[in-house]
Amino acid sequence: MLAIYKREMRSFFTTATGYLFIGVFLCAAGFLFGVCTLQNQTSDVSTYFQFLIFAYIVIIPLLTMKSFSEEKRSKTEQLLLTSPVSLLSMVTAKFAAAFTMFIATLAVSCLPFALFDKFAEEVNWARIFGCTLGMVFIAMCFIAIGLFVSSLTDNQFVAAIGTIGILVGLVIVAMINPFISVQWIRTVIDWISIYSRYSLFTVGIFDIASAFYYLSICFAFLFLTVRVYEKRRLA
């Protein structure tokens, strides 16, 4: 597992993938931070992170699109399927590598928060931490979804577009939910929505139920990815 993790981390910097992800992420975060906080002279980052969710829809597929599709295209997945490492360990290692890249880049993007002491009278660090933690949970789900889609194709572009399509669908459903007239449908969508469950984190509240939900979604898509390779191994 560790060998696969190291290989994945190395591949981010021996190809353009890692640099492209970091560059797009930091540019998007910097622009949104300037517009949502610096321009308004506020330390309220809830709007900043809500807009960043939409940026994730395009950014995270850049990180996951080649994880499995490139293995299939280059015929190296047979080495993984016949290696002594379990499929669960293989999928977990690839997820861990992508998540490490995300966390490291997110940490760099949060450095400007230190400027809040310069222009904001009151800084609600609990709210900032809650928003950041909520975004980490959402990113975990997005990465797991991206890995699953990548396992279904040998084309990186198709993997990226497929992931973007799923993520757009998840966010749009949450956005149109208030306009649905049937109450029980709104309740169901609100309960399963990745976007809607983020709301409590934006006010500095750690919602255990939402955290468990995000982890469940993440594990579910990782499990589906393992199942895809189990069927491929038996074929």
Short mmCIF file of C-alpha atoms in Angstrom, two decimals:
data_model
loop_
_atom_site.label_atom_id
_atom_site.label_comp_id
_atom_site.label_asym_id
_atom_site.label_seq_id
_atom_site.Cartn_x
_atom_site.Cartn_y
_atom_site.Cartn_z
CA MET A 1 0.00 0.00 0.00
CA LEU A 2 2.78 2.42 0.93
CA ALA A 3 4.56 1.73 -2.36
CA ILE A 4 1.43 2.61 -4.35
CA TYR A 5 0.93 5.74 -2.26
CA LYS A 6 4.51 6.88 -2.91
CA ARG A 7 4.18 6.12 -6.62
CA GLU A 8 0.98 8.16 -6.84
CA MET A 9 2.52 11.09 -5.00
CA ARG A 10 5.55 10.95 -7.27
CA SER A 11 3.36 10.87 -10.37
CA PHE A 12 1.71 14.15 -9.38
CA PHE A 13 5.07 15.89 -9.76
CA THR A 14 6.56 13.93 -12.65
CA THR A 15 3.58 14.85 -14.82
CA ALA A 16 1.64 18.08 -15.24
CA THR A 17 -1.30 16.83 -13.15
CA GLY A 18 -0.06 17.94 -9.74
CA TYR A 19 1.18 21.33 -10.93
CA LEU A 20 -2.04 21.96 -12.85
CA PHE A 21 -4.14 21.11 -9.80
CA ILE A 22 -2.09 23.28 -7.45
CA GLY A 23 -2.02 26.20 -9.89
CA VAL A 24 -5.75 26.17 -10.64
CA PHE A 25 -6.66 25.62 -6.97
CA LEU A 26 -4.53 28.49 -5.65
CA CYS A 27 -5.58 30.87 -8.43
CA ALA A 28 -9.26 30.15 -7.81
CA ALA A 29 -8.85 30.39 -4.02
CA GLY A 30 -6.85 33.61 -4.28
CA PHE A 31 -9.38 35.27 -6.57
CA LEU A 32 -12.37 34.23 -4.44
CA PHE A 33 -10.60 35.25 -1.23
CA GLY A 34 -9.91 38.69 -2.63
CA VAL A 35 -13.48 39.19 -3.85
CA CYS A 36 -15.33 37.68 -0.88
CA THR A 37 -13.20 38.83 2.07
CA LEU A 38 -10.48 41.39 1.29
CA GLN A 39 -12.69 43.54 -0.91
CA ASN A 40 -15.44 43.59 1.72
CA GLN A 41 -13.00 43.93 4.64
CA THR A 42 -14.62 41.00 6.46
CA SER A 43 -13.41 37.84 8.17
CA ASP A 44 -16.60 35.96 7.30
CA VAL A 45 -15.36 33.14 5.06
CA SER A 46 -18.69 31.34 4.63
CA THR A 47 -19.36 32.99 1.25
CA TYR A 48 -15.77 32.36 0.17
CA PHE A 49 -16.01 28.65 0.88
CA GLN A 50 -19.48 28.32 -0.66
CA PHE A 51 -18.13 29.70 -3.93
CA LEU A 52 -15.09 27.46 -3.57
CA ILE A 53 -17.41 24.43 -3.60
CA PHE A 54 -18.34 25.33 -7.17
CA ALA A 55 -14.65 25.64 -8.04
CA TYR A 56 -14.08 22.15 -6.59
CA ILE A 57 -16.43 20.77 -9.23
CA VAL A 58 -13.78 21.54 -11.85
CA ILE A 59 -10.61 21.42 -9.73
CA ILE A 60 -10.93 18.03 -8.03
CA PRO A 61 -11.51 16.06 -11.27
CA LEU A 62 -8.07 17.36 -12.36
CA LEU A 63 -6.67 15.45 -9.38
CA THR A 64 -8.55 12.19 -9.86
CA MET A 65 -9.02 11.84 -13.63
CA LYS A 66 -5.82 9.86 -14.23
CA SER A 67 -5.77 7.76 -11.07
CA PHE A 68 -7.21 4.60 -12.64
CA SER A 69 -7.89 5.60 -16.24
CA GLU A 70 -4.17 6.05 -16.93
CA GLU A 71 -3.43 2.62 -15.44
CA LYS A 72 -5.97 1.09 -17.79
CA ARG A 73 -4.77 3.04 -20.83
CA SER A 74 -1.11 2.20 -20.28
CA LYS A 75 -1.90 -1.48 -19.47
CA THR A 76 -0.26 -1.21 -16.04
CA GLU A 77 -3.44 -2.06 -14.16
CA GLN A 78 -2.69 -5.75 -14.73
CA LEU A 79 0.34 -5.31 -12.48
CA LEU A 80 -1.92 -3.91 -9.78
CA LEU A 81 -4.48 -6.67 -10.21
CA THR A 82 -1.82 -9.38 -9.90
CA SER A 83 0.21 -7.73 -7.14
CA PRO A 84 0.11 -9.09 -3.57
CA VAL A 85 -1.55 -5.85 -2.41
CA SER A 86 -5.28 -6.17 -1.80
CA LEU A 87 -7.68 -4.18 -3.98
CA LEU A 88 -8.88 -2.28 -0.93
CA SER A 89 -5.31 -1.26 -0.11
CA MET A 90 -4.72 -0.19 -3.72
CA VAL A 91 -7.83 1.99 -3.82
CA THR A 92 -7.12 3.40 -0.35
CA ALA A 93 -3.54 4.28 -1.34
CA LYS A 94 -4.70 6.17 -4.42
CA PHE A 95 -7.35 7.97 -2.38
CA ALA A 96 -4.81 8.84 0.32
CA ALA A 97 -2.41 10.29 -2.27
CA ALA A 98 -5.09 12.46 -3.86
CA PHE A 99 -6.35 13.55 -0.44
CA THR A 100 -2.81 14.42 0.67
CA MET A 101 -2.40 16.65 -2.37
CA PHE A 102 -5.70 18.33 -1.63
CA ILE A 103 -4.97 18.91 2.08
CA ALA A 104 -1.51 20.32 1.38
CA THR A 105 -2.87 22.74 -1.23
CA LEU A 106 -5.81 23.71 0.97
CA ALA A 107 -3.40 24.48 3.82
CA VAL A 108 -1.43 26.83 1.56
CA SER A 109 -4.65 28.51 0.40
CA CYS A 110 -5.58 29.18 4.04
CA LEU A 111 -2.40 31.16 4.80
CA PRO A 112 -4.06 34.49 3.87
CA PHE A 113 -6.43 34.01 6.82
CA ALA A 114 -3.61 35.46 8.92
CA LEU A 115 -4.47 38.84 7.34
CA PHE A 116 -7.77 38.94 9.19
CA ASP A 117 -6.07 40.32 12.30
CA LYS A 118 -4.94 43.28 10.21
CA PHE A 119 -8.35 44.59 9.10
CA ALA A 120 -11.11 42.70 10.95
CA GLU A 121 -12.23 43.86 14.38
CA GLU A 122 -13.56 40.46 15.39
CA VAL A 123 -12.38 37.18 13.96
CA ASN A 124 -14.58 34.14 14.56
CA TRP A 125 -11.96 31.41 14.33
CA ALA A 126 -14.48 28.74 15.29
CA ARG A 127 -16.54 29.62 12.23
CA ILE A 128 -13.45 29.66 10.02
CA PHE A 129 -12.41 26.25 11.33
CA GLY A 130 -15.95 24.90 10.85
CA CYS A 131 -16.09 26.09 7.22
CA THR A 132 -12.65 24.63 6.51
CA LEU A 133 -13.51 21.30 8.09
CA GLY A 134 -16.76 21.13 6.17
CA MET A 135 -14.87 21.71 2.93
CA VAL A 136 -12.49 18.88 3.80
CA PHE A 137 -15.44 16.51 4.20
CA ILE A 138 -16.95 17.63 0.88
CA ALA A 139 -13.60 17.22 -0.86
CA MET A 140 -13.30 13.67 0.50
CA CYS A 141 -16.62 12.82 -1.14
CA PHE A 142 -15.67 14.52 -4.40
CA ILE A 143 -12.32 12.69 -4.54
CA ALA A 144 -13.97 9.32 -3.87
CA ILE A 145 -16.51 10.00 -6.64
CA GLY A 146 -13.72 11.03 -8.99
CA LEU A 147 -11.76 7.84 -8.31
CA PHE A 148 -14.85 5.74 -8.97
CA VAL A 149 -15.51 7.42 -12.32
CA SER A 150 -11.83 7.11 -13.24
CA SER A 151 -12.02 3.35 -12.64
CA LEU A 152 -14.75 3.03 -15.28
CA THR A 153 -12.82 4.37 -18.26
CA ASP A 154 -9.36 4.45 -19.84
CA ASN A 155 -9.77 8.06 -20.99
CA GLN A 156 -8.72 10.84 -18.62
CA PHE A 157 -10.89 13.41 -20.38
CA VAL A 158 -13.97 11.20 -20.11
CA ALA A 159 -13.19 10.58 -16.43
CA ALA A 160 -12.93 14.32 -15.76
CA ILE A 161 -16.13 15.18 -17.65
CA GLY A 162 -18.01 12.31 -16.01
CA THR A 163 -16.94 13.43 -12.55
CA ILE A 164 -17.84 17.05 -13.28
CA GLY A 165 -21.27 15.94 -14.49
CA ILE A 166 -21.98 14.00 -11.30
CA LEU A 167 -20.75 16.82 -9.05
CA VAL A 168 -22.76 19.43 -10.95
CA GLY A 169 -25.85 17.25 -10.56
CA LEU A 170 -25.31 16.93 -6.81
CA VAL A 171 -24.97 20.69 -6.34
CA ILE A 172 -27.82 21.65 -8.69
CA VAL A 173 -30.24 19.32 -6.92
CA ALA A 174 -29.48 21.11 -3.65
CA MET A 175 -29.90 24.55 -5.24
CA ILE A 176 -33.30 23.84 -6.80
CA ASN A 177 -34.59 22.05 -3.71
CA PRO A 178 -36.20 25.20 -2.18
CA PHE A 179 -38.31 25.61 -5.32
CA ILE A 180 -39.84 22.13 -5.11
CA SER A 181 -43.40 22.35 -3.84
CA VAL A 182 -43.68 18.81 -2.43
CA GLN A 183 -42.50 18.86 1.18
CA TRP A 184 -41.42 15.22 1.50
CA ILE A 185 -39.31 15.48 -1.67
CA ARG A 186 -37.58 18.57 -0.28
CA THR A 187 -36.93 16.74 2.98
CA VAL A 188 -35.40 13.73 1.24
CA ILE A 189 -33.20 15.86 -1.03
CA ASP A 190 -32.10 17.99 1.91
CA TRP A 191 -31.16 14.85 3.84
CA ILE A 192 -29.06 13.32 1.04
CA SER A 193 -27.60 16.56 -0.31
CA ILE A 194 -23.84 16.99 0.04
CA TYR A 195 -24.22 20.76 -0.34
CA SER A 196 -27.12 21.25 2.09
CA ARG A 197 -25.38 19.38 4.91
CA TYR A 198 -22.54 21.88 4.77
CA SER A 199 -24.70 24.73 6.14
CA LEU A 200 -24.16 23.99 9.85
CA PHE A 201 -20.38 24.01 9.41
CA THR A 202 -20.60 27.58 8.06
CA VAL A 203 -21.78 28.85 11.44
CA GLY A 204 -19.07 27.03 13.38
CA ILE A 205 -21.16 24.04 14.42
CA PHE A 206 -19.64 20.58 14.11
CA ASP A 207 -22.54 18.43 12.95
CA ILE A 208 -21.74 14.81 13.82
CA ALA A 209 -24.59 13.47 11.66
CA SER A 210 -23.32 15.38 8.63
CA ALA A 211 -19.74 14.27 9.27
CA PHE A 212 -20.91 10.65 9.43
CA TYR A 213 -22.88 11.19 6.22
CA TYR A 214 -19.86 12.56 4.36
CA LEU A 215 -17.68 9.68 5.55
CA SER A 216 -20.37 7.21 4.50
CA ILE A 217 -20.55 8.69 0.98
CA CYS A 218 -16.77 8.57 0.73
CA PHE A 219 -16.56 4.92 1.86
CA ALA A 220 -19.47 3.96 -0.40
CA PHE A 221 -17.74 5.21 -3.56
CA LEU A 222 -14.42 3.70 -2.52
CA PHE A 223 -16.23 0.41 -2.00
CA LEU A 224 -17.81 0.70 -5.46
CA THR A 225 -14.34 1.29 -6.92
CA VAL A 226 -13.07 -1.86 -5.22
CA ARG A 227 -16.04 -3.77 -6.63
CA VAL A 228 -15.22 -2.55 -10.15
CA TYR A 229 -11.73 -4.04 -9.83
CA GLU A 230 -12.97 -7.22 -8.20
CA LYS A 231 -15.12 -7.87 -11.26
CA ARG A 232 -12.22 -6.95 -13.54
CA ARG A 233 -9.91 -9.34 -11.72
CA LEU A 234 -12.39 -12.19 -12.12
CA ALA A 235 -13.01 -11.43 -15.81
#
